Amino acid sequence: MDQEIESGRVVQTKSGNVPRQIRYLDEQKGKTLNCIWTDIPALNSQAKQRTGYPTQKPLALYDRIIKASSNEGDMILDSFAGCATTCVAAEHLNRQWVGIDIWDKVQEVVVDRLQKEVGVFGKVNYTQELPDRTDDKQKAVPFLPVKYDEAKEPPGRKMTRAEMYEILLSRQGIKCQGCDRVFDDPRYLQLDHNMPRTDGGVNHISKRILLCGPCNQLKSNIYTLSGLRRENKKRGYMAE
């Protein structure tokens, strides 16, 4: 304290005569930027940056994101490039970049914006060819449900739940199709859909299964039957 007083870094307040340390802003680390950014206004209809693209964002916003998450020379990928705001920001900040989009004028807008807002820049390589797959055609996230367009329910009389339940019992026995456990009472099994209704599953008996209570709860509207079985194997819930 004596050293700080001697160097002029401590003052006495008028009320209570309590000593306070002098702090200078250029010596502080500053405040950590929070996750809600209100200091960058949205683009209005008169903004010079406007290209007419409906979801265009301010260039300053993309500048901040790229600065916070990369270094000069890094590769920036925008798989929904839109009107090329990411590409322009990356070019400004000396990053390499790749932009992907499916709308017809994307190449024209990218080149036009780079010429107007960046000036001299290197060659922009443009292709419509699909990239070679290196994932052996596997689903990107096989553990998540994928919505399929299933066929409509076949015409004719619709079975009741009780009828489907009895037919499935006669075909599969008192066995859960999700974990392969065999029960001594059919009341342990519940009628469910092979594929969740939210993902296009239908009520036809060919798309119905019998599950025990825990499997039905785990499956919910998240997994297909195959997804449920994979999850059960991963958790060690499959009967041996």
PDB file of C-alpha atoms in Angstrom:
ATOM      1  CA  MET A   1       0.000   0.000   0.000  1.00  0.00           C
ATOM      2  CA  ASP A   2       2.820   2.421   0.869  1.00  0.00           C
ATOM      3  CA  GLN A   3       4.427   1.745  -2.517  1.00  0.00           C
ATOM      4  CA  GLU A   4       1.172   2.430  -4.339  1.00  0.00           C
ATOM      5  CA  ILE A   5       0.613   5.649  -2.372  1.00  0.00           C
ATOM      6  CA  GLU A   6       4.166   6.779  -3.092  1.00  0.00           C
ATOM      7  CA  SER A   7       3.719   6.160  -6.812  1.00  0.00           C
ATOM      8  CA  GLY A   8       0.492   8.160  -6.846  1.00  0.00           C
ATOM      9  CA  ARG A   9      -1.779   5.187  -7.502  1.00  0.00           C
ATOM     10  CA  VAL A  10      -3.925   5.623  -4.379  1.00  0.00           C
ATOM     11  CA  VAL A  11      -6.335   8.444  -3.532  1.00  0.00           C
ATOM     12  CA  GLN A  12      -8.460   9.174  -0.485  1.00  0.00           C
ATOM     13  CA  THR A  13     -12.195   9.570  -1.064  1.00  0.00           C
ATOM     14  CA  LYS A  14     -13.965  12.590   0.404  1.00  0.00           C
ATOM     15  CA  SER A  15     -16.600  10.521   2.189  1.00  0.00           C
ATOM     16  CA  GLY A  16     -15.153   8.287   4.866  1.00  0.00           C
ATOM     17  CA  ASN A  17     -11.593   8.956   3.744  1.00  0.00           C
ATOM     18  CA  VAL A  18     -11.366   5.400   2.301  1.00  0.00           C
ATOM     19  CA  PRO A  19      -8.303   4.821   0.093  1.00  0.00           C
ATOM     20  CA  ARG A  20      -8.979   3.775  -3.509  1.00  0.00           C
ATOM     21  CA  GLN A  21      -6.583   2.493  -6.121  1.00  0.00           C
ATOM     22  CA  ILE A  22      -6.316   4.409  -9.376  1.00  0.00           C
ATOM     23  CA  ARG A  23      -6.950   2.176 -12.420  1.00  0.00           C
ATOM     24  CA  TYR A  24      -6.381   3.198 -16.044  1.00  0.00           C
ATOM     25  CA  LEU A  25      -8.403   1.732 -18.888  1.00  0.00           C
ATOM     26  CA  ASP A  26      -5.392   1.024 -21.094  1.00  0.00           C
ATOM     27  CA  GLU A  27      -4.039  -1.243 -18.350  1.00  0.00           C
ATOM     28  CA  GLN A  28      -7.205  -3.333 -18.084  1.00  0.00           C
ATOM     29  CA  LYS A  29      -7.961  -6.539 -19.995  1.00  0.00           C
ATOM     30  CA  GLY A  30     -11.402  -5.256 -20.894  1.00  0.00           C
ATOM     31  CA  LYS A  31     -14.757  -6.977 -20.653  1.00  0.00           C
ATOM     32  CA  THR A  32     -15.372 -10.397 -22.126  1.00  0.00           C
ATOM     33  CA  LEU A  33     -17.727 -10.157 -25.095  1.00  0.00           C
ATOM     34  CA  ASN A  34     -21.005 -11.813 -24.185  1.00  0.00           C
ATOM     35  CA  CYS A  35     -23.108 -14.001 -26.456  1.00  0.00           C
ATOM     36  CA  ILE A  36     -25.729 -11.328 -27.197  1.00  0.00           C
ATOM     37  CA  TRP A  37     -24.466  -8.705 -29.624  1.00  0.00           C
ATOM     38  CA  THR A  38     -26.625  -5.605 -29.751  1.00  0.00           C
ATOM     39  CA  ASP A  39     -23.956  -3.179 -30.925  1.00  0.00           C
ATOM     40  CA  ILE A  40     -24.168  -4.238 -34.607  1.00  0.00           C
ATOM     41  CA  PRO A  41     -27.455  -2.987 -36.090  1.00  0.00           C
ATOM     42  CA  ALA A  42     -29.346  -5.001 -38.667  1.00  0.00           C
ATOM     43  CA  LEU A  43     -29.258  -3.880 -42.293  1.00  0.00           C
ATOM     44  CA  ASN A  44     -32.128  -1.622 -43.283  1.00  0.00           C
ATOM     45  CA  SER A  45     -33.569  -1.299 -46.759  1.00  0.00           C
ATOM     46  CA  GLN A  46     -31.330   1.707 -47.543  1.00  0.00           C
ATOM     47  CA  ALA A  47     -28.014   0.155 -46.474  1.00  0.00           C
ATOM     48  CA  LYS A  48     -25.230   0.354 -49.069  1.00  0.00           C
ATOM     49  CA  GLN A  49     -24.395  -3.306 -48.465  1.00  0.00           C
ATOM     50  CA  ARG A  50     -27.861  -4.375 -49.569  1.00  0.00           C
ATOM     51  CA  THR A  51     -27.868  -6.881 -52.460  1.00  0.00           C
ATOM     52  CA  GLY A  52     -31.546  -7.796 -52.332  1.00  0.00           C
ATOM     53  CA  TYR A  53     -30.885 -11.152 -50.677  1.00  0.00           C
ATOM     54  CA  PRO A  54     -33.677 -11.693 -48.092  1.00  0.00           C
ATOM     55  CA  THR A  55     -31.562 -12.931 -45.155  1.00  0.00           C
ATOM     56  CA  GLN A  56     -28.468 -10.762 -45.655  1.00  0.00           C
ATOM     57  CA  LYS A  57     -26.494  -9.982 -42.475  1.00  0.00           C
ATOM     58  CA  PRO A  58     -24.184  -7.016 -41.735  1.00  0.00           C
ATOM     59  CA  LEU A  59     -20.576  -7.407 -42.868  1.00  0.00           C
ATOM     60  CA  ALA A  60     -19.398  -6.210 -39.427  1.00  0.00           C
ATOM     61  CA  LEU A  61     -21.090  -9.210 -37.820  1.00  0.00           C
ATOM     62  CA  TYR A  62     -19.228 -11.680 -40.033  1.00  0.00           C
ATOM     63  CA  ASP A  63     -15.970  -9.801 -39.519  1.00  0.00           C
ATOM     64  CA  ARG A  64     -16.328 -10.282 -35.766  1.00  0.00           C
ATOM     65  CA  ILE A  65     -17.198 -13.979 -36.055  1.00  0.00           C
ATOM     66  CA  ILE A  66     -14.237 -14.712 -38.338  1.00  0.00           C
ATOM     67  CA  LYS A  67     -11.789 -12.712 -36.200  1.00  0.00           C
ATOM     68  CA  ALA A  68     -12.955 -14.510 -33.066  1.00  0.00           C
ATOM     69  CA  SER A  69     -12.716 -18.004 -34.507  1.00  0.00           C
ATOM     70  CA  SER A  70      -9.771 -18.057 -36.939  1.00  0.00           C
ATOM     71  CA  ASN A  71      -6.348 -16.712 -37.787  1.00  0.00           C
ATOM     72  CA  GLU A  72      -4.980 -15.211 -41.009  1.00  0.00           C
ATOM     73  CA  GLY A  73      -4.502 -17.873 -43.659  1.00  0.00           C
ATOM     74  CA  ASP A  74      -7.128 -20.209 -42.166  1.00  0.00           C
ATOM     75  CA  MET A  75      -9.861 -21.717 -44.326  1.00  0.00           C
ATOM     76  CA  ILE A  76     -13.407 -20.390 -43.820  1.00  0.00           C
ATOM     77  CA  LEU A  77     -16.318 -22.536 -45.053  1.00  0.00           C
ATOM     78  CA  ASP A  78     -19.829 -21.192 -45.522  1.00  0.00           C
ATOM     79  CA  SER A  79     -22.062 -23.982 -46.791  1.00  0.00           C
ATOM     80  CA  PHE A  80     -24.977 -21.539 -47.195  1.00  0.00           C
ATOM     81  CA  ALA A  81     -23.095 -18.648 -48.765  1.00  0.00           C
ATOM     82  CA  GLY A  82     -26.173 -16.677 -49.855  1.00  0.00           C
ATOM     83  CA  CYS A  83     -25.059 -13.242 -51.038  1.00  0.00           C
ATOM     84  CA  ALA A  84     -21.377 -13.885 -50.164  1.00  0.00           C
ATOM     85  CA  THR A  85     -21.066 -11.832 -46.956  1.00  0.00           C
ATOM     86  CA  THR A  86     -18.840 -14.529 -45.435  1.00  0.00           C
ATOM     87  CA  CYS A  87     -16.670 -14.615 -48.556  1.00  0.00           C
ATOM     88  CA  VAL A  88     -16.216 -10.839 -48.547  1.00  0.00           C
ATOM     89  CA  ALA A  89     -15.403 -10.763 -44.827  1.00  0.00           C
ATOM     90  CA  ALA A  90     -12.907 -13.623 -45.202  1.00  0.00           C
ATOM     91  CA  GLU A  91     -11.208 -11.893 -48.135  1.00  0.00           C
ATOM     92  CA  HIS A  92     -10.956  -8.653 -46.136  1.00  0.00           C
ATOM     93  CA  LEU A  93      -9.324 -10.518 -43.254  1.00  0.00           C
ATOM     94  CA  ASN A  94      -6.797 -12.494 -45.328  1.00  0.00           C
ATOM     95  CA  ARG A  95      -8.491 -15.849 -44.908  1.00  0.00           C
ATOM     96  CA  GLN A  96      -8.975 -18.518 -47.520  1.00  0.00           C
ATOM     97  CA  TRP A  97     -12.624 -19.317 -48.093  1.00  0.00           C
ATOM     98  CA  VAL A  98     -15.118 -21.678 -49.719  1.00  0.00           C
ATOM     99  CA  GLY A  99     -18.738 -20.697 -50.305  1.00  0.00           C
ATOM    100  CA  ILE A 100     -21.487 -23.152 -51.263  1.00  0.00           C
ATOM    101  CA  ASP A 101     -25.042 -22.390 -52.318  1.00  0.00           C
ATOM    102  CA  ILE A 102     -27.657 -23.631 -54.766  1.00  0.00           C
ATOM    103  CA  TRP A 103     -29.335 -20.460 -56.013  1.00  0.00           C
ATOM    104  CA  ASP A 104     -28.680 -19.498 -59.633  1.00  0.00           C
ATOM    105  CA  LYS A 105     -26.966 -16.129 -59.180  1.00  0.00           C
ATOM    106  CA  VAL A 106     -24.557 -17.061 -56.409  1.00  0.00           C
ATOM    107  CA  GLN A 107     -21.408 -16.927 -58.580  1.00  0.00           C
ATOM    108  CA  GLU A 108     -22.450 -13.609 -60.120  1.00  0.00           C
ATOM    109  CA  VAL A 109     -23.120 -12.047 -56.702  1.00  0.00           C
ATOM    110  CA  VAL A 110     -19.858 -13.347 -55.203  1.00  0.00           C
ATOM    111  CA  VAL A 111     -17.725 -11.946 -58.004  1.00  0.00           C
ATOM    112  CA  ASP A 112     -19.646  -8.663 -58.127  1.00  0.00           C
ATOM    113  CA  ARG A 113     -19.395  -8.069 -54.372  1.00  0.00           C
ATOM    114  CA  LEU A 114     -15.710  -8.975 -54.255  1.00  0.00           C
ATOM    115  CA  GLN A 115     -14.945  -6.552 -57.071  1.00  0.00           C
ATOM    116  CA  LYS A 116     -16.921  -3.713 -55.477  1.00  0.00           C
ATOM    117  CA  GLU A 117     -16.078  -4.244 -51.803  1.00  0.00           C
ATOM    118  CA  VAL A 118     -12.632  -5.835 -51.857  1.00  0.00           C
ATOM    119  CA  GLY A 119     -11.053  -4.577 -55.055  1.00  0.00           C
ATOM    120  CA  VAL A 120      -8.190  -6.622 -56.457  1.00  0.00           C
ATOM    121  CA  PHE A 121      -8.398 -10.274 -55.512  1.00  0.00           C
ATOM    122  CA  GLY A 122      -7.309 -13.667 -56.822  1.00  0.00           C
ATOM    123  CA  LYS A 123      -9.168 -15.965 -59.141  1.00  0.00           C
ATOM    124  CA  VAL A 124     -12.519 -17.300 -57.921  1.00  0.00           C
ATOM    125  CA  ASN A 125     -12.829 -20.979 -58.781  1.00  0.00           C
ATOM    126  CA  TYR A 126     -16.410 -21.964 -59.498  1.00  0.00           C
ATOM    127  CA  THR A 127     -17.823 -25.449 -60.086  1.00  0.00           C
ATOM    128  CA  GLN A 128     -21.205 -27.132 -60.283  1.00  0.00           C
ATOM    129  CA  GLU A 129     -19.764 -30.641 -59.977  1.00  0.00           C
ATOM    130  CA  LEU A 130     -20.595 -32.632 -56.874  1.00  0.00           C
ATOM    131  CA  PRO A 131     -17.582 -33.406 -54.665  1.00  0.00           C
ATOM    132  CA  ASP A 132     -16.332 -36.981 -54.386  1.00  0.00           C
ATOM    133  CA  ARG A 133     -17.685 -38.694 -51.287  1.00  0.00           C
ATOM    134  CA  THR A 134     -15.151 -40.141 -48.869  1.00  0.00           C
ATOM    135  CA  ASP A 135     -17.591 -41.543 -46.305  1.00  0.00           C
ATOM    136  CA  ASP A 136     -18.480 -44.798 -48.115  1.00  0.00           C
ATOM    137  CA  LYS A 137     -21.959 -43.318 -48.593  1.00  0.00           C
ATOM    138  CA  GLN A 138     -22.726 -43.563 -44.888  1.00  0.00           C
ATOM    139  CA  LYS A 139     -25.382 -41.314 -43.369  1.00  0.00           C
ATOM    140  CA  ALA A 140     -23.893 -38.236 -41.762  1.00  0.00           C
ATOM    141  CA  VAL A 141     -25.653 -38.884 -38.449  1.00  0.00           C
ATOM    142  CA  PRO A 142     -27.020 -42.457 -38.469  1.00  0.00           C
ATOM    143  CA  PHE A 143     -27.974 -42.220 -34.793  1.00  0.00           C
ATOM    144  CA  LEU A 144     -30.516 -39.458 -35.482  1.00  0.00           C
ATOM    145  CA  PRO A 145     -33.906 -40.051 -37.080  1.00  0.00           C
ATOM    146  CA  VAL A 146     -34.302 -39.241 -40.741  1.00  0.00           C
ATOM    147  CA  LYS A 147     -37.702 -38.400 -42.164  1.00  0.00           C
ATOM    148  CA  TYR A 148     -38.748 -40.598 -45.075  1.00  0.00           C
ATOM    149  CA  ASP A 149     -41.680 -40.248 -47.421  1.00  0.00           C
ATOM    150  CA  GLU A 150     -43.394 -43.551 -46.774  1.00  0.00           C
ATOM    151  CA  ALA A 151     -46.180 -44.867 -48.956  1.00  0.00           C
ATOM    152  CA  LYS A 152     -49.725 -44.064 -47.968  1.00  0.00           C
ATOM    153  CA  GLU A 153     -51.625 -46.645 -45.964  1.00  0.00           C
ATOM    154  CA  PRO A 154     -53.004 -49.421 -48.216  1.00  0.00           C
ATOM    155  CA  PRO A 155     -56.700 -49.133 -49.092  1.00  0.00           C
ATOM    156  CA  GLY A 156     -59.273 -51.362 -47.467  1.00  0.00           C
ATOM    157  CA  ARG A 157     -60.540 -51.987 -43.974  1.00  0.00           C
ATOM    158  CA  LYS A 158     -58.307 -50.655 -41.263  1.00  0.00           C
ATOM    159  CA  MET A 159     -57.430 -53.020 -38.441  1.00  0.00           C
ATOM    160  CA  THR A 160     -58.116 -52.049 -34.881  1.00  0.00           C
ATOM    161  CA  ARG A 161     -55.245 -51.815 -32.412  1.00  0.00           C
ATOM    162  CA  ALA A 162     -56.497 -54.982 -30.734  1.00  0.00           C
ATOM    163  CA  GLU A 163     -56.485 -56.902 -34.011  1.00  0.00           C
ATOM    164  CA  MET A 164     -52.952 -55.768 -34.889  1.00  0.00           C
ATOM    165  CA  TYR A 165     -51.795 -56.614 -31.379  1.00  0.00           C
ATOM    166  CA  GLU A 166     -53.103 -60.198 -31.598  1.00  0.00           C
ATOM    167  CA  ILE A 167     -51.671 -60.798 -35.077  1.00  0.00           C
ATOM    168  CA  LEU A 168     -48.227 -59.509 -34.067  1.00  0.00           C
ATOM    169  CA  LEU A 169     -48.309 -61.695 -30.961  1.00  0.00           C
ATOM    170  CA  SER A 170     -49.045 -64.740 -33.099  1.00  0.00           C
ATOM    171  CA  ARG A 171     -46.158 -63.879 -35.440  1.00  0.00           C
ATOM    172  CA  GLN A 172     -43.501 -62.710 -33.000  1.00  0.00           C
ATOM    173  CA  GLY A 173     -44.493 -64.299 -29.712  1.00  0.00           C
ATOM    174  CA  ILE A 174     -44.311 -62.448 -26.396  1.00  0.00           C
ATOM    175  CA  LYS A 175     -41.006 -60.862 -27.368  1.00  0.00           C
ATOM    176  CA  CYS A 176     -39.948 -57.214 -27.440  1.00  0.00           C
ATOM    177  CA  GLN A 177     -38.662 -56.270 -30.884  1.00  0.00           C
ATOM    178  CA  GLY A 178     -36.439 -53.555 -29.400  1.00  0.00           C
ATOM    179  CA  CYS A 179     -34.356 -55.568 -26.912  1.00  0.00           C
ATOM    180  CA  ASP A 180     -35.252 -59.234 -27.742  1.00  0.00           C
ATOM    181  CA  ARG A 181     -36.475 -59.928 -24.204  1.00  0.00           C
ATOM    182  CA  VAL A 182     -39.132 -62.648 -23.903  1.00  0.00           C
ATOM    183  CA  PHE A 183     -41.910 -62.154 -21.355  1.00  0.00           C
ATOM    184  CA  ASP A 184     -44.378 -64.525 -19.747  1.00  0.00           C
ATOM    185  CA  ASP A 185     -47.315 -62.127 -20.091  1.00  0.00           C
ATOM    186  CA  PRO A 186     -48.280 -60.186 -23.265  1.00  0.00           C
ATOM    187  CA  ARG A 187     -49.382 -57.258 -21.141  1.00  0.00           C
ATOM    188  CA  TYR A 188     -45.716 -56.279 -20.856  1.00  0.00           C
ATOM    189  CA  LEU A 189     -45.743 -55.412 -24.589  1.00  0.00           C
ATOM    190  CA  GLN A 190     -47.093 -52.251 -26.190  1.00  0.00           C
ATOM    191  CA  LEU A 191     -48.085 -51.570 -29.790  1.00  0.00           C
ATOM    192  CA  ASP A 192     -45.856 -49.017 -31.476  1.00  0.00           C
ATOM    193  CA  HIS A 193     -44.699 -47.806 -34.907  1.00  0.00           C
ATOM    194  CA  ASN A 194     -41.557 -49.079 -36.622  1.00  0.00           C
ATOM    195  CA  MET A 195     -40.935 -45.489 -37.708  1.00  0.00           C
ATOM    196  CA  PRO A 196     -42.233 -42.577 -35.604  1.00  0.00           C
ATOM    197  CA  ARG A 197     -45.402 -40.937 -36.885  1.00  0.00           C
ATOM    198  CA  THR A 198     -43.618 -37.575 -36.837  1.00  0.00           C
ATOM    199  CA  ASP A 199     -41.184 -38.953 -39.436  1.00  0.00           C
ATOM    200  CA  GLY A 200     -43.817 -40.377 -41.764  1.00  0.00           C
ATOM    201  CA  GLY A 201     -44.662 -43.705 -40.112  1.00  0.00           C
ATOM    202  CA  VAL A 202     -48.052 -45.216 -41.012  1.00  0.00           C
ATOM    203  CA  ASN A 203     -50.581 -47.215 -39.017  1.00  0.00           C
ATOM    204  CA  HIS A 204     -50.602 -50.305 -41.263  1.00  0.00           C
ATOM    205  CA  ILE A 205     -49.754 -53.569 -39.510  1.00  0.00           C
ATOM    206  CA  SER A 206     -46.677 -54.009 -41.703  1.00  0.00           C
ATOM    207  CA  LYS A 207     -45.244 -50.914 -39.997  1.00  0.00           C
ATOM    208  CA  ARG A 208     -46.206 -51.808 -36.414  1.00  0.00           C
ATOM    209  CA  ILE A 209     -44.164 -53.550 -33.719  1.00  0.00           C
ATOM    210  CA  LEU A 210     -44.496 -54.740 -30.135  1.00  0.00           C
ATOM    211  CA  LEU A 211     -42.162 -53.171 -27.578  1.00  0.00           C
ATOM    212  CA  CYS A 212     -41.752 -53.504 -23.844  1.00  0.00           C
ATOM    213  CA  GLY A 213     -42.421 -50.409 -21.751  1.00  0.00           C
ATOM    214  CA  PRO A 214     -38.755 -49.320 -21.321  1.00  0.00           C
ATOM    215  CA  CYS A 215     -38.034 -49.714 -25.044  1.00  0.00           C
ATOM    216  CA  ASN A 216     -41.187 -47.836 -26.013  1.00  0.00           C
ATOM    217  CA  GLN A 217     -40.204 -44.999 -23.673  1.00  0.00           C
ATOM    218  CA  LEU A 218     -36.625 -44.895 -24.986  1.00  0.00           C
ATOM    219  CA  LYS A 219     -37.744 -45.027 -28.618  1.00  0.00           C
ATOM    220  CA  SER A 220     -40.319 -42.245 -28.118  1.00  0.00           C
ATOM    221  CA  ASN A 221     -40.595 -40.237 -31.358  1.00  0.00           C
ATOM    222  CA  ILE A 222     -36.805 -40.168 -31.768  1.00  0.00           C
ATOM    223  CA  TYR A 223     -35.691 -43.560 -33.077  1.00  0.00           C
ATOM    224  CA  THR A 224     -36.781 -45.971 -35.762  1.00  0.00           C
ATOM    225  CA  LEU A 225     -36.765 -49.635 -34.744  1.00  0.00           C
ATOM    226  CA  SER A 226     -33.240 -50.115 -36.126  1.00  0.00           C
ATOM    227  CA  GLY A 227     -32.110 -46.966 -34.334  1.00  0.00           C
ATOM    228  CA  LEU A 228     -33.635 -48.231 -31.080  1.00  0.00           C
ATOM    229  CA  ARG A 229     -31.843 -51.572 -31.403  1.00  0.00           C
ATOM    230  CA  ARG A 230     -28.519 -49.822 -32.047  1.00  0.00           C
ATOM    231  CA  GLU A 231     -29.071 -47.637 -28.990  1.00  0.00           C
ATOM    232  CA  ASN A 232     -29.951 -50.668 -26.868  1.00  0.00           C
ATOM    233  CA  LYS A 233     -26.783 -52.452 -27.993  1.00  0.00           C
ATOM    234  CA  LYS A 234     -24.708 -49.389 -27.184  1.00  0.00           C
ATOM    235  CA  ARG A 235     -26.219 -49.197 -23.694  1.00  0.00           C
ATOM    236  CA  GLY A 236     -25.964 -52.948 -23.096  1.00  0.00           C
ATOM    237  CA  TYR A 237     -29.731 -53.416 -22.912  1.00  0.00           C
ATOM    238  CA  MET A 238     -30.044 -56.232 -25.480  1.00  0.00           C
ATOM    239  CA  ALA A 239     -31.068 -59.646 -24.172  1.00  0.00           C
ATOM    240  CA  GLU A 240     -28.486 -62.385 -24.647  1.00  0.00           C
TER     241      GLU A 240
END
